Tab-separated table of C-alpha atoms in Angstrom:
chain	number	residue	atom	x	y	z
A	1	UNK	CA	-43.032	11.055	51.020
A	2	UNK	CA	-41.681	13.571	48.568
A	3	UNK	CA	-41.757	17.018	50.156
A	4	UNK	CA	-44.524	19.504	48.464
A	5	UNK	CA	-43.098	22.189	45.871
A	6	UNK	CA	-41.903	24.851	47.771
A	7	UNK	CA	-43.387	28.139	47.280
A	8	UNK	CA	-42.455	31.866	47.731
A	9	UNK	CA	-46.186	32.547	48.010
A	10	UNK	CA	-49.232	30.752	47.401
A	11	UNK	CA	-49.287	29.664	43.541
A	12	UNK	CA	-45.885	31.224	42.715
A	13	UNK	CA	-42.896	28.341	42.087
A	14	UNK	CA	-39.201	29.981	43.449
A	15	UNK	CA	-37.242	31.659	41.014
A	16	UNK	CA	-35.936	29.646	37.993
A	17	UNK	CA	-32.293	30.521	36.917
A	18	UNK	CA	-32.841	31.867	33.535
A	19	UNK	CA	-29.055	31.390	32.096
A	20	UNK	CA	-28.974	27.840	33.306
A	21	UNK	CA	-32.200	26.951	32.081
A	22	UNK	CA	-31.614	28.417	28.799
A	23	UNK	CA	-28.460	26.673	28.581
A	24	UNK	CA	-30.066	23.298	29.704
A	25	UNK	CA	-32.557	23.730	26.918
A	26	UNK	CA	-30.236	24.814	24.498
A	27	UNK	CA	-27.847	21.857	25.228
A	28	UNK	CA	-30.680	19.590	25.191
A	29	UNK	CA	-32.233	20.685	21.560
A	30	UNK	CA	-28.280	20.238	20.215
A	31	UNK	CA	-27.035	16.928	21.737
A	32	UNK	CA	-26.921	14.577	19.096
A	33	UNK	CA	-26.135	11.557	21.715
A	34	UNK	CA	-29.908	11.873	23.095
A	35	UNK	CA	-32.236	9.109	21.566
A	36	UNK	CA	-34.390	10.095	18.924
A	37	UNK	CA	-36.799	8.089	17.153
A	38	UNK	CA	-36.864	7.433	13.349
A	39	UNK	CA	-38.635	10.213	11.460
A	40	UNK	CA	-40.805	7.751	10.128
A	41	UNK	CA	-42.047	6.543	13.559
A	42	UNK	CA	-42.841	9.837	15.113
A	43	UNK	CA	-46.533	10.388	15.143
A	44	UNK	CA	-47.027	13.150	17.487
A	45	UNK	CA	-47.154	16.133	15.404
A	46	UNK	CA	-44.966	18.047	12.889
A	47	UNK	CA	-41.426	19.892	13.520
A	48	UNK	CA	-38.259	18.917	15.160
A	49	UNK	CA	-38.766	16.041	17.742
A	50	UNK	CA	-35.686	17.108	19.786
A	51	UNK	CA	-36.254	20.930	19.470
A	52	UNK	CA	-39.734	21.106	20.557
A	53	UNK	CA	-38.809	18.487	23.599
A	54	UNK	CA	-36.531	21.112	24.689
A	55	UNK	CA	-38.692	24.055	24.286
A	56	UNK	CA	-41.511	22.298	26.565
A	57	UNK	CA	-38.974	21.599	29.237
A	58	UNK	CA	-38.412	25.045	29.587
A	59	UNK	CA	-42.175	25.871	29.939
A	60	UNK	CA	-42.814	23.063	32.148
A	61	UNK	CA	-39.980	24.604	34.504
A	62	UNK	CA	-40.852	28.387	33.901
A	63	UNK	CA	-44.627	27.915	33.635
A	64	UNK	CA	-45.584	25.014	35.331
A	65	UNK	CA	-43.201	24.776	38.161
A	66	UNK	CA	-41.659	21.563	37.563
A	67	UNK	CA	-38.813	20.895	39.725
A	68	UNK	CA	-35.829	17.903	39.586
A	69	UNK	CA	-37.406	15.792	42.414
A	70	UNK	CA	-40.980	15.762	41.376
A	71	UNK	CA	-42.883	12.144	40.415
A	72	UNK	CA	-44.034	13.334	37.031
A	73	UNK	CA	-47.082	11.566	34.867
A	74	UNK	CA	-46.954	12.281	31.212
A	75	UNK	CA	-50.486	11.234	29.675
A	76	UNK	CA	-50.398	10.884	25.946
A	77	UNK	CA	-46.191	10.720	26.077
A	78	UNK	CA	-46.263	9.112	22.442
A	79	UNK	CA	-42.940	8.257	21.419
A	80	UNK	CA	-40.972	9.991	23.799
A	81	UNK	CA	-40.781	13.829	22.568
A	82	UNK	CA	-41.394	15.003	26.444
A	83	UNK	CA	-39.496	11.926	28.250
A	84	UNK	CA	-36.194	12.481	26.627
A	85	UNK	CA	-35.490	15.703	27.814
A	86	UNK	CA	-36.813	14.751	30.978
A	87	UNK	CA	-34.225	12.645	31.516
A	88	UNK	CA	-31.690	15.518	31.651
A	89	UNK	CA	-33.517	17.280	34.497
A	90	UNK	CA	-35.251	14.986	36.616
A	91	UNK	CA	-33.330	13.679	39.522
A	92	UNK	CA	-32.278	9.890	39.198
A	93	UNK	CA	-32.734	9.307	42.750
A	94	UNK	CA	-35.610	11.228	43.888
A	95	UNK	CA	-37.633	12.189	40.559
A	96	UNK	CA	-39.562	9.737	38.181
A	97	UNK	CA	-41.468	9.602	35.318
A	98	UNK	CA	-44.617	7.636	34.298
A	99	UNK	CA	-45.583	7.764	30.505
A	100	UNK	CA	-48.723	6.570	28.992
A	101	UNK	CA	-50.007	6.177	25.623
A	102	UNK	CA	-52.246	4.038	23.552
A	103	UNK	CA	-50.004	3.545	20.617
A	104	UNK	CA	-48.051	0.640	21.241
A	105	UNK	CA	-45.086	1.317	19.046
A	106	UNK	CA	-44.403	4.477	20.733
A	107	UNK	CA	-44.429	2.684	24.125
A	108	UNK	CA	-42.108	-0.148	22.875
A	109	UNK	CA	-39.535	2.463	21.739
A	110	UNK	CA	-39.293	4.341	24.801
A	111	UNK	CA	-39.060	1.021	26.805
A	112	UNK	CA	-36.353	-0.368	24.761
A	113	UNK	CA	-34.350	3.161	24.260
A	114	UNK	CA	-35.088	5.338	27.348
A	115	UNK	CA	-35.874	2.958	30.433
A	116	UNK	CA	-32.437	0.898	30.298
A	117	UNK	CA	-30.200	4.372	30.721
A	118	UNK	CA	-32.680	6.067	32.773
A	119	UNK	CA	-34.254	3.394	35.044
A	120	UNK	CA	-36.790	5.916	37.101
A	121	UNK	CA	-38.376	6.634	33.764
A	122	UNK	CA	-41.087	3.798	32.878
A	123	UNK	CA	-43.901	3.415	30.252
A	124	UNK	CA	-46.937	1.652	29.703
A	125	UNK	CA	-49.676	1.432	26.836
A	126	UNK	CA	-53.406	2.337	27.842
A	127	UNK	CA	-55.545	0.670	25.628
A	128	UNK	CA	-58.102	4.015	25.618
A	129	UNK	CA	-60.326	4.143	22.609
A	130	UNK	CA	-59.519	6.890	20.152
A	131	UNK	CA	-61.046	7.300	16.788
A	132	UNK	CA	-57.930	8.320	15.190
A	133	UNK	CA	-54.977	6.673	17.210
A	134	UNK	CA	-56.374	3.686	18.916
A	135	UNK	CA	-60.057	2.642	17.297
A	136	UNK	CA	-59.956	-0.706	19.060
A	137	UNK	CA	-59.251	0.440	21.933
A	138	UNK	CA	-60.968	-1.644	24.898
A	139	UNK	CA	-61.309	1.520	27.414
A	140	UNK	CA	-63.916	4.075	26.477
A	141	UNK	CA	-62.569	7.765	27.436
A	142	UNK	CA	-65.964	8.679	29.535
A	143	UNK	CA	-64.616	5.245	31.378
A	144	UNK	CA	-61.027	6.356	32.061
A	145	UNK	CA	-59.042	4.912	35.367
A	146	UNK	CA	-55.634	5.849	35.664
A	147	UNK	CA	-53.379	2.601	36.662
A	148	UNK	CA	-51.896	4.496	39.756
A	149	UNK	CA	-53.050	5.100	43.447
A	150	UNK	CA	-54.249	8.236	44.573
A	151	UNK	CA	-51.822	11.225	45.432
A	152	UNK	CA	-48.786	9.425	43.394
A	153	UNK	CA	-47.481	12.592	41.508
A	154	UNK	CA	-46.579	16.077	41.459
A	155	UNK	CA	-46.623	16.871	38.300
A	156	UNK	CA	-49.198	15.653	35.518
A	157	UNK	CA	-48.232	16.858	31.700
A	158	UNK	CA	-51.033	16.848	28.873
A	159	UNK	CA	-49.519	18.229	25.540
A	160	UNK	CA	-51.811	17.814	22.539
A	161	UNK	CA	-53.928	15.580	24.530
A	162	UNK	CA	-57.443	17.801	25.334
A	163	UNK	CA	-56.877	19.172	21.425
A	164	UNK	CA	-57.765	15.615	20.522
A	165	UNK	CA	-60.975	15.105	22.696
A	166	UNK	CA	-64.553	15.588	23.211
A	167	UNK	CA	-65.801	17.572	25.961
A	168	UNK	CA	-67.117	14.831	28.053
A	169	UNK	CA	-63.587	12.727	27.920
A	170	UNK	CA	-62.101	15.897	29.434
A	171	UNK	CA	-64.178	15.965	32.282
A	172	UNK	CA	-63.199	12.302	32.875
A	173	UNK	CA	-59.551	12.811	32.274
A	174	UNK	CA	-59.634	15.407	34.665
A	175	UNK	CA	-61.378	13.687	37.569
A	176	UNK	CA	-58.818	11.147	37.435
A	177	UNK	CA	-55.810	13.614	37.518
A	178	UNK	CA	-57.365	15.090	40.390
A	179	UNK	CA	-57.072	11.693	41.794
A	180	UNK	CA	-53.425	10.795	41.200
A	181	UNK	CA	-52.121	14.220	42.110
A	182	UNK	CA	-50.576	15.481	45.397
A	183	UNK	CA	-52.018	18.052	47.592
A	184	UNK	CA	-50.085	21.004	45.808
A	185	UNK	CA	-49.500	19.054	42.703
A	186	UNK	CA	-50.095	20.653	39.211
A	187	UNK	CA	-51.443	19.666	35.663
A	188	UNK	CA	-49.729	21.045	32.550
A	189	UNK	CA	-52.288	20.945	30.097
A	190	UNK	CA	-52.039	22.542	26.328
A	191	UNK	CA	-55.116	23.544	24.386
A	192	UNK	CA	-56.851	25.269	21.485
A	193	UNK	CA	-59.034	28.163	23.435
A	194	UNK	CA	-61.441	29.537	21.069
A	195	UNK	CA	-61.796	33.292	21.935
A	196	UNK	CA	-62.727	36.115	20.388
A	197	UNK	CA	-59.450	37.176	18.836
A	198	UNK	CA	-59.504	33.197	17.544
A	199	UNK	CA	-62.791	33.244	16.447
A	200	UNK	CA	-62.918	36.701	14.704
A	201	UNK	CA	-59.857	36.417	13.723
A	202	UNK	CA	-59.950	39.820	12.323
A	203	UNK	CA	-56.308	40.313	11.134
A	204	UNK	CA	-56.362	36.955	8.862
A	205	UNK	CA	-53.349	35.787	11.120
A	206	UNK	CA	-54.747	32.511	12.911
A	207	UNK	CA	-52.951	29.269	11.541
A	208	UNK	CA	-54.986	28.691	8.309
A	209	UNK	CA	-54.588	24.969	9.397
A	210	UNK	CA	-57.205	25.592	12.423
A	211	UNK	CA	-60.380	27.466	10.704
A	212	UNK	CA	-62.520	25.944	13.608
A	213	UNK	CA	-66.278	26.202	13.442
A	214	UNK	CA	-68.333	25.261	16.382
A	215	UNK	CA	-69.934	22.129	16.612
A	216	UNK	CA	-73.575	22.242	17.903
A	217	UNK	CA	-74.366	24.023	20.892
A	218	UNK	CA	-71.891	22.448	23.026
A	219	UNK	CA	-68.206	23.965	24.294
A	220	UNK	CA	-66.161	22.087	21.413
A	221	UNK	CA	-64.970	23.713	17.911
A	222	UNK	CA	-63.765	21.468	14.910
A	223	UNK	CA	-61.915	21.845	11.553
A	224	UNK	CA	-64.272	21.622	8.933
A	225	UNK	CA	-63.467	18.531	6.333
A	226	UNK	CA	-61.232	17.038	8.600
A	227	UNK	CA	-62.133	14.166	11.047
A	228	UNK	CA	-63.967	15.677	14.206
A	229	UNK	CA	-60.769	14.842	16.534
A	230	UNK	CA	-58.045	15.741	14.391
A	231	UNK	CA	-58.059	19.125	16.031
A	232	UNK	CA	-60.300	20.571	18.894
A	233	UNK	CA	-61.167	23.711	20.078
A	234	UNK	CA	-63.041	24.890	23.363
A	235	UNK	CA	-65.053	27.671	24.356
A	236	UNK	CA	-63.019	30.344	26.363
A	237	UNK	CA	-63.704	29.663	29.893
A	238	UNK	CA	-64.609	26.002	29.301
A	239	UNK	CA	-61.529	24.341	30.364
A	240	UNK	CA	-61.045	26.814	33.373
A	241	UNK	CA	-64.386	25.902	34.540
A	242	UNK	CA	-63.899	21.919	34.143
A	243	UNK	CA	-60.580	22.556	35.980
A	244	UNK	CA	-62.074	23.949	38.762
A	245	UNK	CA	-65.461	21.806	38.672
A	246	UNK	CA	-62.932	18.477	39.554
A	247	UNK	CA	-60.732	20.579	42.292
A	248	UNK	CA	-57.883	22.373	40.472
A	249	UNK	CA	-57.253	26.013	40.528
A	250	UNK	CA	-55.945	27.648	37.433
A	251	UNK	CA	-52.794	29.417	38.372
A	252	UNK	CA	-51.715	30.336	34.591
A	253	UNK	CA	-53.420	30.846	31.552
A	254	UNK	CA	-51.325	31.931	28.484
A	255	UNK	CA	-52.107	32.444	24.702
A	256	UNK	CA	-50.386	30.640	22.235
A	257	UNK	CA	-49.417	32.024	18.613
A	258	UNK	CA	-51.525	29.691	16.703
A	259	UNK	CA	-54.317	32.385	16.701
A	260	UNK	CA	-52.127	35.335	16.179
A	261	UNK	CA	-48.378	36.132	15.841
A	262	UNK	CA	-46.438	36.941	19.237
A	263	UNK	CA	-45.941	34.772	22.113
A	264	UNK	CA	-43.287	32.150	23.058
A	265	UNK	CA	-45.446	28.631	22.501
A	266	UNK	CA	-47.743	27.763	19.595
A	267	UNK	CA	-51.103	26.079	21.505
A	268	UNK	CA	-52.291	27.669	24.822
A	269	UNK	CA	-51.161	26.535	28.033
A	270	UNK	CA	-53.343	26.420	31.377
A	271	UNK	CA	-51.465	25.175	34.627
A	272	UNK	CA	-53.842	24.246	37.191
A	273	UNK	CA	-53.172	23.268	40.852
A	274	UNK	CA	-54.455	20.665	43.244
A	275	UNK	CA	-55.722	22.940	46.350
A	276	UNK	CA	-58.709	21.790	47.575
A	277	UNK	CA	-60.966	18.359	47.530
A	278	UNK	CA	-62.681	17.802	44.569
A	279	UNK	CA	-66.456	19.723	44.178
């Protein structure tokens, strides 16, 4: 059994050596020998593949409390944008990584390119239905069952996942995440949180691609003239409530600069920690 994440105080990971971490993320972003898929194969969003992965490695460590010995699950791992930089951080003997995604091409690339060099990194396809990414999937989102035993992971990643999910599927994912997280384990989630600043856009500085409009009476916001799941925002407070109902306490909430300039990341970030039994 891998030891739980040590704490200086409840909910606070040990201090990070910022100088070393800055060196690490810079070296990852510049390392031309790290594997990188062909640009035509990348389906996980715009931006520089290597630079974005390095940026998130820093966020996982600084904001999420990720440590080298952790057992990591990456839900929606795509074509390895988060996995590749993690190969330079997770301990080869004690740490391990599992990636899940519905897109076969991404999983195939990761298995053939990453796993042979880093055998503690494994990838598998999860045939979950999604209107955009896997419309013929056999598993409905509300019926999600992760293919792992209880309490298997210390750190779970969901980057750009709930930004493409309806509210009821978010709840199904979180219930399974609670199940497979070890006590004290953490979930690192990115999202679009539509608070008053984002909704009113009084200064006109919100990302113009995300002109969210409320969808009915629920907590979801969609972008007009785009497929509903192309980008999903949620009422401020919805995700925190969902985390709490599934047994995860919010230990960090950080707004991104999609809603207005400023900040160190684009999407909003929530970090939840398993501290108690599910409600």
